[in-house]
Amino acid sequence: MAGVARPIGILAQLRLIAALRWRMTWNSLRRQTSRLDAAGMAIGGFFGMLMVIGTSIGCAAGTYALLSSGHVGLIGLLYWVIFVFFQVFPLFAAGFGRKFEFRSLLRFPLGPRTFYLLSLGYGLTDFAAVAIVCWLTAMTIGAWLARPGMVPAMILVNAVFLACNVTLERLIGSWLERVLARRRTRELIFALFVLLSIGGQLIGQVFARGNLGGWATPIVIKIPSYFSVFPPGLAGKGIIAAANSYGGGIALACAGIAGYVVLFGALLWLRLAAQYRGEELSETPAAAVARPAATAMGATAEGRDLRWLRPQVAAVVRKEARYLRRNTFLLMNLLMPVLLVLLLSFQLGNISRRRPSGSLPFKGISAEMAFPGMLAYLLLIAAAPAYNSFAYEGRGIQTYYTAPVKFRDVLQGKNLFLVMVIAIQVALCIAALALRVGIPSAPRFVATIAGLVFSLSGQLIVANWSSLTFPRKLEFGSIRNQRASGMAVLMLFASQIVIAGTGIAIFAAGRWFGNPWLPAMVFIGLSGATLGGYFASLDGLSELAEKKREVLIEALCR
Amino acid sequence: MAELAIRTTSLTRRFGALVAVDSINLSVESGQFFGFLGPNGAGKSTTIKMLTGLLAPTSGSMEVLGLDFASRSLDIKRQIGVVPEGMGLFERLTGAEYLDFVGRMYGLDRATTRQRTAELLDFMQLADRPKALVADYSHGMQKKLALAAAVIHRPKVLFLDEPFEGVDALAAGALKQLLGRMIENGATIFLTSHVLEIVERLCSHVAIIHKGRLVAQGSLAELRAGVAAGGDAGPMTLEQIFLSIVGREGSAQPNPEELSWLA
C-alpha cells in the first residue's frame, strides 16, 4: 500500500501537541461559561501572581540576609520549603484549561521518549513550577546582591534542584494516579492519611510538652542530619560549599541531586512505560458475586425512611449519602475541618501554655475567642462543596430534568444533606473544643450558633446559584485536574468574606455597646432573614435551573 | 382519528446560526411504535431532547398526551419515560439503588419501588451483581438499567434515544421483549435508531428527519407507496425507502472516484 505515514521527529510531535493544547484552550473560550471560568482564573491568577512576587521578594531577601550575615547554614531550610511546596501543592491544585488527558495521545504514532518528555513538560506548566522557578531565581538574585561570586554555583545548584523537583513531582503524580485508581487502595491510603494526621498530632504534643522519653531524645536530635542527604539538604550543602569557595563540595552536592534526578527519572520511565504499553487507569470493577435478587434489594434498605421529607427530597438525600460514602476524597474533605479544628486547638493551647498565666482559663486559650473562630473556620471549609454541588452527578444530571421533579426539591435534598453533615461536624467540634478550651459564655455560644445558621443559610443561596451557573464536572478516583470553576471559587471567597466581615462587625458592636447578648440577638434576626431568603430563593433557582439546563447538561455529561 | 400521544407544531431549535430542528410538525398516535430516523446530525436527538424536557425549543409548541409542554411539563414528565442519549445514569449507585432513586423521584411509594426494582433487575438479568456500581456495568447492562429506570413508573409514552446502540443480541432481545409487552399494554414508544432493520421490525410508523426538516412521516406502507418506483422487485425495505427519501432531499452520495489514494 502506497503512502504510509512517514515518522516525524520528537520536536515536531511536541510542537504539534503544544499547538493542540493551545487550540483546545482557545476554542474552549468560545463558550460563555468557559470565558467566565477563565475570568475567574485570571483574577485568581492575579492574586496568585501577587503571592509569588511577594514570596519571591522574601526568598531574595532571605538569601541575601543569610549570605551576608554568615548564617548560610540555614539556607537548606529555604530549599526544604520550596521542595515540600512543589511536591504537595500540585496534588491539591489543577492546571488551567479544559482537562487534557495526554495518555489519549498514545493512539498516535508517539514514541516512548516523546511521551516521557511530554510528561515532564506537563510538570513545568503547573502554577507550582512557575512559582518555584521564580523563587529559585529570586534566591539567585539575593546571592548576587550579597555575594556575586556565588552566582554561578547558585545557578548550577538551582538548575539541578529544579530538574529534581519536576521529575519527582511527575513521579509522585503518576504513581498516585495509578495507586488511587483502585478503590480499595484509595480507602487504605485515606485511612493511613487520617492515622498519620492523628499520629503526627500526638507526636507534636509529646514534643510540645517536653515529655520525650530519655531513649528517644538522641534519635530525635539526629533526625535533621538524616535529612541532609535528601535533595533540599544537598542543595543547602552545595550553597554552603559555594560560600566557602569549596568547589568539590559544590560538585558533590550537584552530583548527589543529579543522582536523585536519574533515580526519579528512571522510576518515572518505568511508570510511563507501563502507561505506554496500554495500562488502563480506571476504577477497578467490583467483584461479581452472584446473589439472589432478594439480597440485591437489601442494598436499598441502607437509606432509612426519611418520612418527614417529600419523597423526592428524601431520594436526593439518600443518593447524596450513598455518593458521599463512595467518594473517599469528599469524605476526607468532610473530616478535615474537624481534624484541623482539633489541630488548631492543640496549637493554640500550646502557645498560651507557654505564656505566663493571666486571665486565660486553665486549658490555655479563651473559649470566647476560640469557639466562634474555630466554628467559623470549620464552616469556611465545610461549605465549599456546596458551590459546585452537581460536580459528581455526571450524566445523571439528566435524570433530574426528565423526572417529574422541581429543582427546588433537588436543591433542598442536596442542601439538607450538607446541613446534616455540617451539623455532625459542628457537634464533634463543639465536643473537641469543650475538652480543649471549654464552652464559652451563654451569649457567645448562642451568638455563634445563630451566626452559623446565618452564614450557612446565606451561603447556600449563593452556593446554589453558583452550582447552577458555574457547574464543573469532577471525577471520582482522580486527584489531578479536579477543581471547581474559577467563578465558583470566586463566589465562594466573596460570599465568605462578606459573611465573615458581617460577623466580625456584629461581635465588635456587641463589645462596643457592652451588651453581650447583642450579637446573639442580631444573629438570630439575621438567621431568620437568611432562612426566609433561602426558602424564597428556591423557586427562583428552580426557574434558573430550567434556563441553565443546557449549560448543566453540557458541563456534566462530557 | 385516535388520540394523539405526541404532537409538535412548528417545533424549531437553533444553536446560534445553525438550525438543528426546523419547524417540524410531528403527530404520533397513542399506542404506536414510532421510529424517528435520520442521518447523523439530522436533528433526531435534538428533537427527542426537546420532547423530554432536556432542551428548550427556540420556537413552536409540543403536546404530549394532550398536555402542552410549556405549561404542564411536570404532569407530562410523570407520564413519560426516557432513555436519553448517554443514558443519564448515576454511576456511583448500584443498579438497585439507582432504580430505587428513580422510583422515588417519580413519586412511587417505597414498597412499590422495591417490588418493581426487584422484578425489573430480575427481568433484565441484572440481579446477580447487587454490589456492582453502575460505573462497573458493561455498556449493554447500562442500557438495560436505563430502560428499566425509564419504565419503573409505568409510563404511557416512552422515549428512547438509540436504545440498541452498542447492545449485543442477547440484551437487545430482552429490550425488544420489554418494549413489545409495553405496546401490548397500550403504551406509545418513540425511538430513534440507526439500525433500520430493527426499526422496520418493531415500528408501525416512521418519520424521517433530514437537515432539521421532517421529510417523511407515516406508516411503513404509506412510505413505501410514497417512494415506490413501480418496479416488480417486491416491497421496498426501510433502508431503500430511507436512502431514497434522504437522497431525493439532496444528500450527496459518495463518489467512488474520490479518495483514490486509499486504493
mmCIF file with all atom_site columns, C-alpha atoms in Angstrom, chain A residues 183 283-286 288-291 293 296-297 299-300 303 305 312 315-316 318-319 322-323 326 393 395-396 398-406 476 549-550 553, chain B residues 13 52-56 74 77-78 82 84-86 88-94 96-98 100-101 104-107 110 114 117-118 127-131 133 136:
data_model
loop_
_atom_site.group_PDB
_atom_site.id
_atom_site.type_symbol
_atom_site.label_atom_id
_atom_site.label_alt_id
_atom_site.label_comp_id
_atom_site.label_asym_id
_atom_site.label_entity_id
_atom_site.label_seq_id
_atom_site.pdbx_PDB_ins_code
_atom_site.Cartn_x
_atom_site.Cartn_y
_atom_site.Cartn_z
_atom_site.occupancy
_atom_site.B_iso_or_equiv
_atom_site.pdbx_formal_charge
_atom_site.auth_seq_id
_atom_site.auth_comp_id
_atom_site.auth_asym_id
_atom_site.auth_atom_id
_atom_site.pdbx_PDB_model_num
ATOM 1  C CA . ARG A 1 183 ? -10.982 1.942   45.122 1.00 0.00 ? 183 ARG A CA 1
ATOM 2  C CA . GLU A 1 283 ? -11.861 2.288   38.579 1.00 0.00 ? 283 GLU A CA 1
ATOM 3  C CA . THR A 1 284 ? -11.358 -1.403  39.159 1.00 0.00 ? 284 THR A CA 1
ATOM 4  C CA . PRO A 1 285 ? -14.647 -3.184  38.572 1.00 0.00 ? 285 PRO A CA 1
ATOM 5  C CA . ALA A 1 286 ? -16.178 -4.581  41.683 1.00 0.00 ? 286 ALA A CA 1
ATOM 6  C CA . ALA A 1 288 ? -19.085 -10.019 40.622 1.00 0.00 ? 288 ALA A CA 1
ATOM 7  C CA . VAL A 1 289 ? -20.602 -12.001 43.440 1.00 0.00 ? 289 VAL A CA 1
ATOM 8  C CA . ALA A 1 290 ? -23.711 -13.879 42.471 1.00 0.00 ? 290 ALA A CA 1
ATOM 9  C CA . ARG A 1 291 ? -26.507 -13.340 44.955 1.00 0.00 ? 291 ARG A CA 1
ATOM 10 C CA . ALA A 1 293 ? -32.365 -10.994 43.868 1.00 0.00 ? 293 ALA A CA 1
ATOM 11 C CA . ALA A 1 296 ? -29.909 -7.345  45.897 1.00 0.00 ? 296 ALA A CA 1
ATOM 12 C CA . MET A 1 297 ? -32.803 -5.388  47.256 1.00 0.00 ? 297 MET A CA 1
ATOM 13 C CA . ALA A 1 299 ? -28.811 -2.774  49.222 1.00 0.00 ? 299 ALA A CA 1
ATOM 14 C CA . THR A 1 300 ? -31.615 -0.287  49.015 1.00 0.00 ? 300 THR A CA 1
ATOM 15 C CA . GLY A 1 303 ? -31.462 4.609   53.201 1.00 0.00 ? 303 GLY A CA 1
ATOM 16 C CA . ASP A 1 305 ? -37.066 6.216   55.569 1.00 0.00 ? 305 ASP A CA 1
ATOM 17 C CA . GLN A 1 312 ? -38.221 13.370  46.032 1.00 0.00 ? 312 GLN A CA 1
ATOM 18 C CA . ALA A 1 315 ? -34.489 10.325  47.477 1.00 0.00 ? 315 ALA A CA 1
ATOM 19 C CA . VAL A 1 316 ? -31.914 13.039  46.816 1.00 0.00 ? 316 VAL A CA 1
ATOM 20 C CA . ARG A 1 318 ? -30.281 9.161   50.276 1.00 0.00 ? 318 ARG A CA 1
ATOM 21 C CA . LYS A 1 319 ? -28.465 9.421   46.961 1.00 0.00 ? 319 LYS A CA 1
ATOM 22 C CA . ARG A 1 322 ? -24.501 6.966   49.051 1.00 0.00 ? 322 ARG A CA 1
ATOM 23 C CA . TYR A 1 323 ? -22.297 9.171   46.896 1.00 0.00 ? 323 TYR A CA 1
ATOM 24 C CA . ARG A 1 326 ? -18.248 6.089   47.935 1.00 0.00 ? 326 ARG A CA 1
ATOM 25 C CA . GLU A 1 393 ? -23.574 13.866  39.034 1.00 0.00 ? 393 GLU A CA 1
ATOM 26 C CA . ARG A 1 395 ? -24.764 12.117  33.104 1.00 0.00 ? 395 ARG A CA 1
ATOM 27 C CA . GLY A 1 396 ? -27.135 11.532  35.996 1.00 0.00 ? 396 GLY A CA 1
ATOM 28 C CA . GLN A 1 398 ? -30.362 14.352  33.002 1.00 0.00 ? 398 GLN A CA 1
ATOM 29 C CA . THR A 1 399 ? -32.461 12.314  35.423 1.00 0.00 ? 399 THR A CA 1
ATOM 30 C CA . TYR A 1 400 ? -33.283 15.467  37.358 1.00 0.00 ? 400 TYR A CA 1
ATOM 31 C CA . TYR A 1 401 ? -34.597 17.029  34.166 1.00 0.00 ? 401 TYR A CA 1
ATOM 32 C CA . THR A 1 402 ? -36.546 14.047  32.870 1.00 0.00 ? 402 THR A CA 1
ATOM 33 C CA . ALA A 1 403 ? -38.125 13.204  36.241 1.00 0.00 ? 403 ALA A CA 1
ATOM 34 C CA . PRO A 1 404 ? -41.300 14.995  37.334 1.00 0.00 ? 404 PRO A CA 1
ATOM 35 C CA . VAL A 1 405 ? -39.471 16.971  39.986 1.00 0.00 ? 405 VAL A CA 1
ATOM 36 C CA . LYS A 1 406 ? -38.854 20.632  40.532 1.00 0.00 ? 406 LYS A CA 1
ATOM 37 C CA . PHE A 1 476 ? -14.330 10.037  41.260 1.00 0.00 ? 476 PHE A CA 1
ATOM 38 C CA . ARG A 1 549 ? -30.269 23.069  31.799 1.00 0.00 ? 549 ARG A CA 1
ATOM 39 C CA . GLU A 1 550 ? -28.195 23.114  28.642 1.00 0.00 ? 550 GLU A CA 1
ATOM 40 C CA . ILE A 1 553 ? -26.048 19.035  30.932 1.00 0.00 ? 553 ILE A CA 1
ATOM 41 C CA . ARG B 2 13  ? -34.404 24.704  17.718 1.00 0.00 ? 13  ARG B CA 1
ATOM 42 C CA . THR B 2 52  ? -38.460 15.106  27.067 1.00 0.00 ? 52  THR B CA 1
ATOM 43 C CA . GLY B 2 53  ? -37.611 18.445  28.632 1.00 0.00 ? 53  GLY B CA 1
ATOM 44 C CA . LEU B 2 54  ? -33.837 18.235  28.281 1.00 0.00 ? 54  LEU B CA 1
ATOM 45 C CA . LEU B 2 55  ? -33.699 21.096  25.810 1.00 0.00 ? 55  LEU B CA 1
ATOM 46 C CA . ALA B 2 56  ? -35.870 24.149  25.382 1.00 0.00 ? 56  ALA B CA 1
ATOM 47 C CA . LEU B 2 74  ? -44.343 18.216  35.323 1.00 0.00 ? 74  LEU B CA 1
ATOM 48 C CA . LYS B 2 77  ? -42.965 14.036  32.933 1.00 0.00 ? 77  LYS B CA 1
ATOM 49 C CA . ARG B 2 78  ? -44.987 11.951  35.360 1.00 0.00 ? 78  ARG B CA 1
ATOM 50 C CA . VAL B 2 82  ? -36.947 8.458   28.891 1.00 0.00 ? 82  VAL B CA 1
ATOM 51 C CA . PRO B 2 84  ? -31.726 9.841   26.925 1.00 0.00 ? 84  PRO B CA 1
ATOM 52 C CA . GLU B 2 85  ? -28.591 9.990   24.839 1.00 0.00 ? 85  GLU B CA 1
ATOM 53 C CA . GLY B 2 86  ? -25.814 8.856   27.171 1.00 0.00 ? 86  GLY B CA 1
ATOM 54 C CA . GLY B 2 88  ? -28.311 9.662   32.246 1.00 0.00 ? 88  GLY B CA 1
ATOM 55 C CA . LEU B 2 89  ? -27.311 7.157   34.915 1.00 0.00 ? 89  LEU B CA 1
ATOM 56 C CA . PHE B 2 90  ? -25.830 7.982   38.309 1.00 0.00 ? 90  PHE B CA 1
ATOM 57 C CA . GLU B 2 91  ? -22.711 5.895   38.014 1.00 0.00 ? 91  GLU B CA 1
ATOM 58 C CA . ARG B 2 92  ? -21.839 5.714   41.682 1.00 0.00 ? 92  ARG B CA 1
ATOM 59 C CA . LEU B 2 93  ? -25.018 3.935   42.676 1.00 0.00 ? 93  LEU B CA 1
ATOM 60 C CA . THR B 2 94  ? -25.697 0.231   42.356 1.00 0.00 ? 94  THR B CA 1
ATOM 61 C CA . ALA B 2 96  ? -30.892 -1.389  42.737 1.00 0.00 ? 96  ALA B CA 1
ATOM 62 C CA . GLU B 2 97  ? -30.055 1.941   44.347 1.00 0.00 ? 97  GLU B CA 1
ATOM 63 C CA . TYR B 2 98  ? -30.470 3.746   41.058 1.00 0.00 ? 98  TYR B CA 1
ATOM 64 C CA . ASP B 2 100 ? -34.885 2.963   43.978 1.00 0.00 ? 100 ASP B CA 1
ATOM 65 C CA . PHE B 2 101 ? -33.846 6.592   43.469 1.00 0.00 ? 101 PHE B CA 1
ATOM 66 C CA . ARG B 2 104 ? -38.941 7.660   44.441 1.00 0.00 ? 104 ARG B CA 1
ATOM 67 C CA . MET B 2 105 ? -38.296 10.638  42.160 1.00 0.00 ? 105 MET B CA 1
ATOM 68 C CA . TYR B 2 106 ? -41.342 9.601   40.155 1.00 0.00 ? 106 TYR B CA 1
ATOM 69 C CA . GLY B 2 107 ? -43.372 9.533   43.354 1.00 0.00 ? 107 GLY B CA 1
ATOM 70 C CA . ARG B 2 110 ? -41.282 2.698   48.908 1.00 0.00 ? 110 ARG B CA 1
ATOM 71 C CA . ARG B 2 114 ? -38.726 -2.013  45.920 1.00 0.00 ? 114 ARG B CA 1
ATOM 72 C CA . THR B 2 117 ? -36.908 -2.736  41.284 1.00 0.00 ? 117 THR B CA 1
ATOM 73 C CA . ALA B 2 118 ? -36.519 -6.406  42.148 1.00 0.00 ? 118 ALA B CA 1
ATOM 74 C CA . ALA B 2 127 ? -29.830 -9.030  39.812 1.00 0.00 ? 127 ALA B CA 1
ATOM 75 C CA . ASP B 2 128 ? -26.765 -11.209 40.178 1.00 0.00 ? 128 ASP B CA 1
ATOM 76 C CA . ARG B 2 129 ? -24.346 -8.332  40.814 1.00 0.00 ? 129 ARG B CA 1
ATOM 77 C CA . PRO B 2 130 ? -26.041 -6.491  43.655 1.00 0.00 ? 130 PRO B CA 1
ATOM 78 C CA . LYS B 2 131 ? -22.948 -4.669  44.830 1.00 0.00 ? 131 LYS B CA 1
ATOM 79 C CA . LEU B 2 133 ? -21.757 0.077   40.768 1.00 0.00 ? 133 LEU B CA 1
ATOM 80 C CA . ASP B 2 136 ? -18.714 -1.064  36.568 1.00 0.00 ? 136 ASP B CA 1
#
